[in-house]
Short mmCIF file of C-alpha atoms and ligand atoms in Angstrom, two decimals:
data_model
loop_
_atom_site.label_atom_id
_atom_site.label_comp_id
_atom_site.label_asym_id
_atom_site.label_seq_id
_atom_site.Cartn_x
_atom_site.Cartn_y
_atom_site.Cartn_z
CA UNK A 1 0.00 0.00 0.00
CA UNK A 2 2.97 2.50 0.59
CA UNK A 3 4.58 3.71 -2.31
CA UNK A 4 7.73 4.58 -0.35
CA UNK A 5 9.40 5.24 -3.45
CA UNK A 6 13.35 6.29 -4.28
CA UNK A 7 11.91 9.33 -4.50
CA UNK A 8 10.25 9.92 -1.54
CA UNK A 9 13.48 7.68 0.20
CA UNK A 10 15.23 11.13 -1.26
CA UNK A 11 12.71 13.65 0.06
CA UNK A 12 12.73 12.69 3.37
CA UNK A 13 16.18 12.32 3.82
CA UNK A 14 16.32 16.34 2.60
CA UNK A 15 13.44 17.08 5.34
CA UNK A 16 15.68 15.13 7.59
CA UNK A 17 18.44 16.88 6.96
CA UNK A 18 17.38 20.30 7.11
CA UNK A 19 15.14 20.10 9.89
CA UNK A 20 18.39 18.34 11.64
CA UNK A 21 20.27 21.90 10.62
CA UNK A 22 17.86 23.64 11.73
CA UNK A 23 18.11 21.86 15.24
CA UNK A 24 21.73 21.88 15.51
CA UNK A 25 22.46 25.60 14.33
CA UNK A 26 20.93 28.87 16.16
CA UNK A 27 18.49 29.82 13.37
CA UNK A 28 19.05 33.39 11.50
CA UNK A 29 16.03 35.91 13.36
CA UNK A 30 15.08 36.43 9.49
CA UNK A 31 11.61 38.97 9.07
CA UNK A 32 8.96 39.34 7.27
CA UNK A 33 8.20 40.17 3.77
CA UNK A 34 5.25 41.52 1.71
CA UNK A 35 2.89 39.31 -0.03
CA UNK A 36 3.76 40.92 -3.66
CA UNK A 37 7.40 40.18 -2.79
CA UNK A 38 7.14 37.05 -2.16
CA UNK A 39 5.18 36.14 -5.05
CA UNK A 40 7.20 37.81 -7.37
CA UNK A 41 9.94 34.90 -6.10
CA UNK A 42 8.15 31.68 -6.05
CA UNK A 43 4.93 32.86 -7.84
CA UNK A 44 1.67 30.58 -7.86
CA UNK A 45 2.95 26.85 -6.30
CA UNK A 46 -0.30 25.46 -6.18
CA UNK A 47 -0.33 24.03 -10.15
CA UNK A 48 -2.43 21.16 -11.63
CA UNK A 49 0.62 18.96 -12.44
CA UNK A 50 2.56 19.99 -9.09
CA UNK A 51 5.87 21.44 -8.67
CA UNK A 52 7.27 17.95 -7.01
CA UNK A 53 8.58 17.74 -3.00
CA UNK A 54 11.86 18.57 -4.40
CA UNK A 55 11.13 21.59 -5.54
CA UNK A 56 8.16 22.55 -3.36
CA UNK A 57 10.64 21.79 -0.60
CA UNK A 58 13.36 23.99 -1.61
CA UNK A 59 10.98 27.38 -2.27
CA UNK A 60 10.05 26.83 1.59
CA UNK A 61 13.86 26.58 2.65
CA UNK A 62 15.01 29.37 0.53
CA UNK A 63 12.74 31.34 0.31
CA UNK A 64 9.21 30.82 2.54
CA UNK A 65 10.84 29.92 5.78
CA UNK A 66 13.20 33.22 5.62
CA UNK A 67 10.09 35.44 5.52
CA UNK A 68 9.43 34.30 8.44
CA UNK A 69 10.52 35.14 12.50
CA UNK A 70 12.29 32.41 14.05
CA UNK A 71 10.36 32.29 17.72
CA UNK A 72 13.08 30.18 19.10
CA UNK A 73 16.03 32.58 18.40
CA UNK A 74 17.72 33.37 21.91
CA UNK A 75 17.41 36.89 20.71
CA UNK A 76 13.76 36.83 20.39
CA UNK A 77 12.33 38.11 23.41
CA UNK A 78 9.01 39.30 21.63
CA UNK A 79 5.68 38.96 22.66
CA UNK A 80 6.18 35.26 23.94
CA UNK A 81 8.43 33.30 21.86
CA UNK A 82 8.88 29.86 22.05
CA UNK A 83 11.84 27.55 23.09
CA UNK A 84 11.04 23.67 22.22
CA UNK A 85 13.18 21.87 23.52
CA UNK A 86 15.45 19.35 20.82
CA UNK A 87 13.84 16.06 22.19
CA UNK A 88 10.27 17.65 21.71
CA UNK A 89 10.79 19.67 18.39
CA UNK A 90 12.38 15.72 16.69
CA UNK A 91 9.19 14.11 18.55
CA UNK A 92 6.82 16.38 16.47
CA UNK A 93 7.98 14.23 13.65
CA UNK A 94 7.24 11.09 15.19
CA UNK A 95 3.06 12.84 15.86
CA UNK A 96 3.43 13.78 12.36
CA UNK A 97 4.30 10.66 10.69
CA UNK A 98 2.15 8.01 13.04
CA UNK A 99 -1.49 9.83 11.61
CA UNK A 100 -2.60 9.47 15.32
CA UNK A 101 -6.12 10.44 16.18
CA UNK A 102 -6.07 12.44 19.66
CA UNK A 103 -9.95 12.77 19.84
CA UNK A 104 -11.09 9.55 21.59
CA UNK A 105 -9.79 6.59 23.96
CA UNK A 106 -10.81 3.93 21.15
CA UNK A 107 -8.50 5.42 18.95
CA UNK A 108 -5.44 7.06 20.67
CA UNK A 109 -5.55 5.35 23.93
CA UNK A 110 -1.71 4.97 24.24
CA UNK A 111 -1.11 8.37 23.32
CA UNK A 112 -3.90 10.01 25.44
CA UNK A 113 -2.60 7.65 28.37
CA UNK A 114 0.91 9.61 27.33
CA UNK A 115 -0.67 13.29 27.36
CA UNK A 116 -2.21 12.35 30.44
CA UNK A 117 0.21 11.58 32.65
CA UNK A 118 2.28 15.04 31.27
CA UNK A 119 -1.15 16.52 32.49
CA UNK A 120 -1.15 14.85 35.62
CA UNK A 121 2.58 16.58 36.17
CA UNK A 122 0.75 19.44 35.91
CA UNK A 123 -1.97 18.91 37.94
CA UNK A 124 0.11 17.82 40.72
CA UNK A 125 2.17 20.81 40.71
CA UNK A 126 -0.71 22.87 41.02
CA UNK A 127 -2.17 20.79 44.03
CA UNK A 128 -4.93 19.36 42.22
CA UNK A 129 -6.86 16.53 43.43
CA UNK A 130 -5.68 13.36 42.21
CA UNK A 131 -9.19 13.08 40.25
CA UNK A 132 -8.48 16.10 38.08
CA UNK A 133 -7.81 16.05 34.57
CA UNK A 134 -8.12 17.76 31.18
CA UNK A 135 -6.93 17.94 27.46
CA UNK A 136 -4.17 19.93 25.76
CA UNK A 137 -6.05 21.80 23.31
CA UNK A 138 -5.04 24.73 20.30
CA UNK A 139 -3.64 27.58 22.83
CA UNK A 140 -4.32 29.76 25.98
CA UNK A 141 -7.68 31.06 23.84
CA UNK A 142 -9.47 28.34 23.37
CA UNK A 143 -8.43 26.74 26.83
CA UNK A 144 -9.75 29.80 28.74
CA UNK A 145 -13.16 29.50 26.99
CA UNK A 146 -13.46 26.06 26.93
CA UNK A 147 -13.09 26.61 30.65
CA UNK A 148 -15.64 29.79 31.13
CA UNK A 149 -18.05 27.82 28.97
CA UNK A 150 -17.85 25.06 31.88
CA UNK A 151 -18.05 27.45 34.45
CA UNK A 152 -21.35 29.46 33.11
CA UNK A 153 -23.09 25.91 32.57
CA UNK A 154 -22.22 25.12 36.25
CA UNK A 155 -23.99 28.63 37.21
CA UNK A 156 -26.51 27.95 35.02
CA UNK A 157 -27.91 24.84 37.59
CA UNK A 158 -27.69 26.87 40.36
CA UNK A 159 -29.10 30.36 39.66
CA UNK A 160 -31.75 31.38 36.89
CA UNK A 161 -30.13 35.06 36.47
CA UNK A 162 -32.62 37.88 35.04
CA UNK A 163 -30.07 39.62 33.83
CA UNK A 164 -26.53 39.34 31.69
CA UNK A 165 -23.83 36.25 32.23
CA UNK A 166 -20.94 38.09 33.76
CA UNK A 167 -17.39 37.10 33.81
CA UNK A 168 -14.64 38.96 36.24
CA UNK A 169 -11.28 39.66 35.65
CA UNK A 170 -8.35 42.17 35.75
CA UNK A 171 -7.99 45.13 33.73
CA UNK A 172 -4.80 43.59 32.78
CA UNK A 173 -6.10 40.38 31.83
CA UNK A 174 -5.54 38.68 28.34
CA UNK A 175 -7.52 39.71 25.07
CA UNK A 176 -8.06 36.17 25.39
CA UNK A 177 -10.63 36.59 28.25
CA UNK A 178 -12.60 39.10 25.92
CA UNK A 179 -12.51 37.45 23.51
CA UNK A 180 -14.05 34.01 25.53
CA UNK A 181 -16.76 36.66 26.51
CA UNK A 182 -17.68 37.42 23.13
CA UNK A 183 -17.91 34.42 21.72
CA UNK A 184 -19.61 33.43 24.84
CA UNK A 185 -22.18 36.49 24.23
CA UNK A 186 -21.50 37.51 27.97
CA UNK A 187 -19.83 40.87 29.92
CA UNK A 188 -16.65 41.48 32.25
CA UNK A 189 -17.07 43.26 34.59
CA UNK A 190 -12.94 44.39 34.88
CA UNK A 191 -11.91 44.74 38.37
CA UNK A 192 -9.46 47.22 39.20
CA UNK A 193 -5.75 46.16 39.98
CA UNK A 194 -3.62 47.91 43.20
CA UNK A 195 -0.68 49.99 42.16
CA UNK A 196 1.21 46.76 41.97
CA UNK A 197 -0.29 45.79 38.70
CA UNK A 198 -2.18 42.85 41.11
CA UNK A 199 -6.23 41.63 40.80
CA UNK A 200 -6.85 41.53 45.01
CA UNK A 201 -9.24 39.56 46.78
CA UNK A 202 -10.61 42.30 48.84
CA UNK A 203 -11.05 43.87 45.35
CA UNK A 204 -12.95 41.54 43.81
CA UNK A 205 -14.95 40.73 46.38
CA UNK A 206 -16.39 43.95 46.57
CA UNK A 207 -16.89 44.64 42.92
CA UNK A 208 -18.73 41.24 42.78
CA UNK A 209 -21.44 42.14 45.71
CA UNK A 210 -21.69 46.06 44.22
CA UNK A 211 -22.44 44.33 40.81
CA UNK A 212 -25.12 41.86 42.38
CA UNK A 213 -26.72 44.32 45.06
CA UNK A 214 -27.36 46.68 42.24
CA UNK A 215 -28.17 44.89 39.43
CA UNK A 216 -29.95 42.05 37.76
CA UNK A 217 -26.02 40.73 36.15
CA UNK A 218 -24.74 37.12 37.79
CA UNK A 219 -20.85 36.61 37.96
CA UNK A 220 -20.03 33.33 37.26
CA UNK A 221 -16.46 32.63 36.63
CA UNK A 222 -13.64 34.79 38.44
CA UNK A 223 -10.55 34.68 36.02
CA UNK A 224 -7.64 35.15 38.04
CA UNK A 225 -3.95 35.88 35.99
CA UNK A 226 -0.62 33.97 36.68
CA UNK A 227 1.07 36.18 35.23
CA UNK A 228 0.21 38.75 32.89
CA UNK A 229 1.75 38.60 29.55
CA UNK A 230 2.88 42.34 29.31
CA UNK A 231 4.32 42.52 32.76
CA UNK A 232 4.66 38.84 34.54
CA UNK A 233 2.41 40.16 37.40
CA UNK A 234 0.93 37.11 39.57
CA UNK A 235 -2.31 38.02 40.96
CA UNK A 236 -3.31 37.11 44.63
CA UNK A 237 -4.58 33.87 43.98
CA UNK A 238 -5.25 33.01 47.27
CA UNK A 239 -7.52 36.15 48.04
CA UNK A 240 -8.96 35.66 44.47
CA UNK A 241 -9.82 32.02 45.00
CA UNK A 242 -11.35 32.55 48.12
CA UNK A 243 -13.38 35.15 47.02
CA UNK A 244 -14.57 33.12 44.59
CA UNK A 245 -15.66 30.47 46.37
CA UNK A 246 -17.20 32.04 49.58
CA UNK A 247 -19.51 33.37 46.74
CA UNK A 248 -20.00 29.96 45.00
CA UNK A 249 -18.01 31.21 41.39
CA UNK A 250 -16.06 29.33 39.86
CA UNK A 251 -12.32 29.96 40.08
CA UNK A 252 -9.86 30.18 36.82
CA UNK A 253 -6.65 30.81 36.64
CA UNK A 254 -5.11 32.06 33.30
CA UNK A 255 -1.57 31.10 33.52
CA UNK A 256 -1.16 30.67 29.74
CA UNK A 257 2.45 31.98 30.42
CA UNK A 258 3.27 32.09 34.51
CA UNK A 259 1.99 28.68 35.53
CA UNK A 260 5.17 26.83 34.00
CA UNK A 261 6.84 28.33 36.45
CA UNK A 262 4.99 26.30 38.61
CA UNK A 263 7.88 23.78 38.85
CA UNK A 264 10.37 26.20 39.61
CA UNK A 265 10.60 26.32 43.43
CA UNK A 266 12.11 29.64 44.21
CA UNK A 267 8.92 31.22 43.26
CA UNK A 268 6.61 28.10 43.43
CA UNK A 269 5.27 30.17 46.71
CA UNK A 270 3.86 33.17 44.27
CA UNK A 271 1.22 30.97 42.98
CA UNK A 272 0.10 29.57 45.97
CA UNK A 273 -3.93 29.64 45.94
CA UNK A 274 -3.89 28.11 42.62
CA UNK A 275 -4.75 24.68 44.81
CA UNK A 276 -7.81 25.81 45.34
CA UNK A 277 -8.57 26.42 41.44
CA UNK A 278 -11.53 24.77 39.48
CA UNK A 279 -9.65 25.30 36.47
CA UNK A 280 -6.63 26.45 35.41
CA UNK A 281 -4.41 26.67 32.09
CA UNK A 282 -0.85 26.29 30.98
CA UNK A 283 0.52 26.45 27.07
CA UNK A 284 3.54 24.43 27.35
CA UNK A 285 4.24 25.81 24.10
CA UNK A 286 5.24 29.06 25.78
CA UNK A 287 7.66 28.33 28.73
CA UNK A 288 7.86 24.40 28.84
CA UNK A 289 10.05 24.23 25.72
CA UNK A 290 7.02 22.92 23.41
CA UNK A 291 6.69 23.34 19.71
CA UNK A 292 2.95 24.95 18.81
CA UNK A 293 0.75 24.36 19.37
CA UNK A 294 -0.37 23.12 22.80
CA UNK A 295 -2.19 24.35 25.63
CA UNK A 296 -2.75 22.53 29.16
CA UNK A 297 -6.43 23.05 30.07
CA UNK A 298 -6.98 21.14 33.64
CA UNK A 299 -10.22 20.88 35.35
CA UNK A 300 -10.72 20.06 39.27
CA UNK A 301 -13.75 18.20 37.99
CA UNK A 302 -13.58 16.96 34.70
CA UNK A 303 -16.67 15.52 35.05
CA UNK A 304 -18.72 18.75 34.58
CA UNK A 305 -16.62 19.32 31.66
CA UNK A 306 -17.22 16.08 30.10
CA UNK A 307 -21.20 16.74 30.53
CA UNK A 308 -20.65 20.40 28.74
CA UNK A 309 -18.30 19.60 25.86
CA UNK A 310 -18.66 15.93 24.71
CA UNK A 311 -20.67 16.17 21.38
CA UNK A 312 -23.24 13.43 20.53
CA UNK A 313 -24.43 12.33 16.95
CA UNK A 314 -25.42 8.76 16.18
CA UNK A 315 -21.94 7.96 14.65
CA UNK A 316 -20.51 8.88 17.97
CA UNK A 317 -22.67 7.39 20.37
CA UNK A 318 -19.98 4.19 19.97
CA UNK A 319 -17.89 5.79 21.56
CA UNK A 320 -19.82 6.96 25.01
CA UNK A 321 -18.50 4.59 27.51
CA UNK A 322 -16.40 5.08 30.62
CA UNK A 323 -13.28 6.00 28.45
CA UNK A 324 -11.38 8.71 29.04
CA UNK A 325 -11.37 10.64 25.50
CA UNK A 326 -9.87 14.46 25.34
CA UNK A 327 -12.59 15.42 22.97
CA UNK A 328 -15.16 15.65 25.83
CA UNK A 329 -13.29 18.34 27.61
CA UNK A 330 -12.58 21.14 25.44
CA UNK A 331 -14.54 22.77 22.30
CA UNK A 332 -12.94 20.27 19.69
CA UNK A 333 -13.35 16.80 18.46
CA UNK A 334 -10.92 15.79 16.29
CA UNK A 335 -7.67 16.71 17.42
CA UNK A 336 -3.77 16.11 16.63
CA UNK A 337 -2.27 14.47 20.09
CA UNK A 338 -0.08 18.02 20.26
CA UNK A 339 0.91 16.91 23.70
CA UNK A 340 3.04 14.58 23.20
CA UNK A 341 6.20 16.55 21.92
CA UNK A 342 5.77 17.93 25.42
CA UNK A 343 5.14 14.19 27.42
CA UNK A 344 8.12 12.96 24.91
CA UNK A 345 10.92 15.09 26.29
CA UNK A 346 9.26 15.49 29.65
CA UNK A 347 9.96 11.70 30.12
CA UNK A 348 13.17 11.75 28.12
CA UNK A 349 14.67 14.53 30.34
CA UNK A 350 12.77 14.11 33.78
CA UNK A 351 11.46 16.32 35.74
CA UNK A 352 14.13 17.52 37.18
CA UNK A 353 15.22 19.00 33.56
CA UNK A 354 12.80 21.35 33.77
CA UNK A 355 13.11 22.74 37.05
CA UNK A 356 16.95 23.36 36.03
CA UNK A 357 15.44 25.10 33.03
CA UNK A 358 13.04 27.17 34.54
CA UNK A 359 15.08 28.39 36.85
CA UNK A 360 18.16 29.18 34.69
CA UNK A 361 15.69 31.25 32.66
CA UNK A 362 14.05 33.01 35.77
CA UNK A 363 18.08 33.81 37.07
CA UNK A 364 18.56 35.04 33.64
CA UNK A 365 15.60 37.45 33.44
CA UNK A 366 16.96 38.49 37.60
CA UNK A 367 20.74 39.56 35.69
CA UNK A 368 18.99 41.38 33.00
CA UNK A 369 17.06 43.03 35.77
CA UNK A 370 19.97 43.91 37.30
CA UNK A 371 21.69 44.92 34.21
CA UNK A 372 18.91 47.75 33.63
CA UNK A 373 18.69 48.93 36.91
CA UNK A 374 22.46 50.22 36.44
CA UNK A 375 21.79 51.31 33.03
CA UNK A 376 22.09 55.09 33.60
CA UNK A 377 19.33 55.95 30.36
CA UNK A 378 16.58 52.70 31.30
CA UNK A 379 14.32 52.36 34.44
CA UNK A 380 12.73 48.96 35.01
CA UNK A 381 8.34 49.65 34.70
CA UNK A 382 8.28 46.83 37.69
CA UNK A 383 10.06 44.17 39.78
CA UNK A 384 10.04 41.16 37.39
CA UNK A 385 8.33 38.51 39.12
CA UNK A 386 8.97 35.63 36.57
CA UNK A 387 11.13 36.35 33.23
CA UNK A 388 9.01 39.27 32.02
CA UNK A 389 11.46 42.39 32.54
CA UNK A 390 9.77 45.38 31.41
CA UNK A 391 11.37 48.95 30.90
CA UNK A 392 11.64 52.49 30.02
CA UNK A 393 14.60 54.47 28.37
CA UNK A 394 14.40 58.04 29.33
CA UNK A 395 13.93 60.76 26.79
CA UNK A 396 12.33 58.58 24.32
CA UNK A 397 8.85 58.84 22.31
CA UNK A 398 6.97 55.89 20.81
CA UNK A 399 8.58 56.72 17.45
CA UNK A 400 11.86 56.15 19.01
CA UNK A 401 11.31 53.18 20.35
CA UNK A 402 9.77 51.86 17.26
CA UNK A 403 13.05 52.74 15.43
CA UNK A 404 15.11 50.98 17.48
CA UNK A 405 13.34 48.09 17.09
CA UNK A 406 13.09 47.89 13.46
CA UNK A 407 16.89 48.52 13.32
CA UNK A 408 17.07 45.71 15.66
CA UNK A 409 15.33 42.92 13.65
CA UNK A 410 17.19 45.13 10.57
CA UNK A 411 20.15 44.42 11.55
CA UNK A 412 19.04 40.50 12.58
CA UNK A 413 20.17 41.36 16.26
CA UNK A 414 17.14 40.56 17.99
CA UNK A 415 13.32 41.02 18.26
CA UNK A 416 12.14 43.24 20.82
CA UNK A 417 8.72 44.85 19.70
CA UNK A 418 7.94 48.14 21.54
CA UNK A 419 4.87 47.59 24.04
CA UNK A 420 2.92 50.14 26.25
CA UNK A 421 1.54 49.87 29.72
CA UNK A 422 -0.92 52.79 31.26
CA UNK A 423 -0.72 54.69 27.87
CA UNK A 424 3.59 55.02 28.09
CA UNK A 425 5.78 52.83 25.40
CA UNK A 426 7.89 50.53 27.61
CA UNK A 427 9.97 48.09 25.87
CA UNK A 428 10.45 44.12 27.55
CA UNK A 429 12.33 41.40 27.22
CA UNK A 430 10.19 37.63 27.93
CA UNK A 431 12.70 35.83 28.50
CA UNK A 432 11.41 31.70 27.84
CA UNK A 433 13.87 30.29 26.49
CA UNK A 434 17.13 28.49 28.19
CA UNK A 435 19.53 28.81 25.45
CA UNK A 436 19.11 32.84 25.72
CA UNK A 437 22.54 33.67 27.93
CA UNK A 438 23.01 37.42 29.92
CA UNK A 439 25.92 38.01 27.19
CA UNK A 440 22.08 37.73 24.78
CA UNK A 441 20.87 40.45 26.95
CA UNK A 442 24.38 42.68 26.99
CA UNK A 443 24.05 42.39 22.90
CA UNK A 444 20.72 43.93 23.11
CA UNK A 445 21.64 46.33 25.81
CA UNK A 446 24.42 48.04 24.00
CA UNK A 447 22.09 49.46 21.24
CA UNK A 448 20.22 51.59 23.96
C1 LIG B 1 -0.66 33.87 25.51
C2 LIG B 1 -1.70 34.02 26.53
C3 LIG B 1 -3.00 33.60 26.29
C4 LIG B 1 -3.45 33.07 24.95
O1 LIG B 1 -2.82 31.88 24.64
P1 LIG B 1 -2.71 31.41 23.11
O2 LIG B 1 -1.99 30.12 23.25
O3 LIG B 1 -1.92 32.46 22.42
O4 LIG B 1 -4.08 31.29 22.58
C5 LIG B 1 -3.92 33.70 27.30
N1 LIG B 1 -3.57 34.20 28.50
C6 LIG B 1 -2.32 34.63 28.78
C7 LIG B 1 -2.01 35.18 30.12
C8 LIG B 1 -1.34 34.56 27.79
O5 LIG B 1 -0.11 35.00 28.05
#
């Protein structure tokens, strides 16, 4: 049935090969280019008779894959990059050769047993009953409202509400959370932060009552951060959580980015509170040195997720049983097993790997504090609490800032987008990834 040809013997010894080089070698930063540009190189690929893997192969090497930002450069500090790890990045070519079906028990059951036990890690770090469990789905977007979806059905038994569904968060919370709440046809109502960038319990709890003494609205999920992409900042989980629950809301903690840091120990104590969670996610594609795209959505109960999210036709019904399959926790059905680059090199390397990692990275992030606080022309925005490290440089406008970051990727030292926080440009670095050294950061530095 497989035509492994000589020539496809020939192709994927090239694929080998480069993606190999691409492994072994720091990749160039590269940028992007316009659409007219690039056509006027390769032109229209998709032809009737086919341009051959050969050729089709070689237009991505030498000319797609340039145009675009390598995420994993230890001079990328945009945004949040990524940082796979070696073992995970070659295991992604294991997923994608083995056409393995991550949607039910029937089918996938040794790699679902796989992704769940790198769940259960996760879980456990968190403090998570030993009956908890989830699915790694897309990214932090579609985990959070997978997660509010389960959280405004649970409301739903409990109160008949007269007026609007009603979701609260930070002002500094992820577009992500918006987003959930539009999709989800509900509002936020944004609670405000203390001048140290943190959501508060005492906050919350009294936006919460003001909203339901004086109004026909129902809160019913409290989305607490860990930490916020722009600045790091952990919020007070603990308060959060337990004003939450002495209300009866559920309690979910976006830590898209922080919560990987939940294996570090020298700031495992910053997230305590997130024990006490009813759901939480992590995108080990971010910080736990995972190719895209994979996000760790973990329920205390998975049970009331199951009963929200598991679809039913007739050609499904099969499958209803007491199997555990990760299409009944999340909005998806089928789905690629995208955790297992991340359970492949979390096994490989241990545990203990990633601790080492995390922490190098968070030590890293501490020296590039450090670094800027003796900078006489840059003032640090905040403390870093993680590996965000977020700063000013006196003098300058947004236009200048801008500048210097265009010259940066220009001149294919490093990607460091301009960001803002409270309407002032502030530039940061996010610092994920363990090959990125201080002597990265001193590169970087000397432009300012
Ligand atoms: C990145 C991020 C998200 C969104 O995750 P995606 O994987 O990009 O969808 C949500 N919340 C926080 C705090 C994030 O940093």
């Amino acid at each position: 049935m497989h035509e492994f040809t000589a020539e496809v013997e020939s192709l994927a010894q090239e694929i080998l090969a480069y993606s190999l080089d691409r492994l072994k070698n720091d990749p160039p930063l590269d940028g992007p280019r316009t659409a007219e540009d690039l056509f006027s190189e390769v032109g229209n690929t998709i032809t009737g008779r086919g341009l051959g893997g050969h050729r089709a192969l070689e237009i991505l090497t030498s000319v797609l894959a340039k145009a675009c930002i390598s995420t994993d450069h230890p001079r990328n500090l945009a945004f949040i990059p990524s940082a796979p790890s070696e073992y995970a990045n070659l295991f992604d070519l294991v997923v994608g050769a083995s056409a393995l079906y991550g949607g039910s028990w029937q089918e996938g059951a040794g790699a679902v047993f796989a992704e769940n036990q790198a769940l259960r890690w996760l879980s456990d770090l968190a403090g998570l009953p030993a009956t908890a469990g989830g699915v790694f789905v897309q990214g932090g977007t579609i985990g959070n409202l997978s997660a509010l979806v389960v959280a405004r059905a649970q409301a739903r038994k409990e109160h008949r509400a007269t007026g609007r569904w009603v979701i609260a968060c930070s002002q500094e919370s992820h577009s992500s959370i918006a987003s959930a709440a539009n999709v989800m046809d509900v509002d936020l109502l944004k609670v405000p932060v203390g001048s140290d960038g943190k959501l508060w319990g005492s906050a919350v709890a009294a936006a919460i009552d003001h909203l339901h003494a004086t109004t026909q609205n129902r809160v019913f999920a409290v989305v607490a951060t860990s930490g916020t992409t722009n600045l790091g900042i952990i919020d007070d989980l603990k308060g959060v959580g337990s004003a939450a629950r002495e209300r009866n809301i559920w309690f979910h903690v976006d830590g898209a980015y922080g919560l990987a840091a939940l294996c570090a120990p020298s700031v495992r104590d910053k997230f305590d509170g997130i024990e006490i969670a009813d759901s939480f996610i992590v995108d080990p594609h971010k910080w736990l040195f995972a190719p895209y795209d994979a996000c760790a959505l973990i329920y205390r109960e998975p049970e009331l997720a199951r009963a929200v999210h598991s679809q039913h036709a007739s050609y499904l019904d099969t499958l209803k049983d007491d199997q555990w399959s990760p299409s009944d926790y999340a909005i998806n059905l089928t789905r690629r097993t995208r955790g297992l680059p991340f359970w492949f090199s979390l096994a490989a390397h241990g545990t203990d790997a990633y601790t080492e990692a995390m922490e190098h990275t968070i030590t890293v992030a501490q020296a590039a504090a450090d670094l800027i606080r003796a900078h006489p022309d840059l003032e640090l925005v905040v403390e870093p609490e993680l590996s965000i490290v977020a700063f000013t440089r006196t003098g300058w406008q947004m236009k200048d800032y801008q500048n210097w970051s265009d010259a940066l990727l220009t001149d294919q030292i490093g990607f460091i987008p301009p960001s803002s926080h409270q309407g002032q440009t502030i530039l940061r670095f996010a610092i994920v990834n363990p090959w990125t050294k201080i002597s990265d950061i001193e590169i970087i530095l000397r432009r300012l």
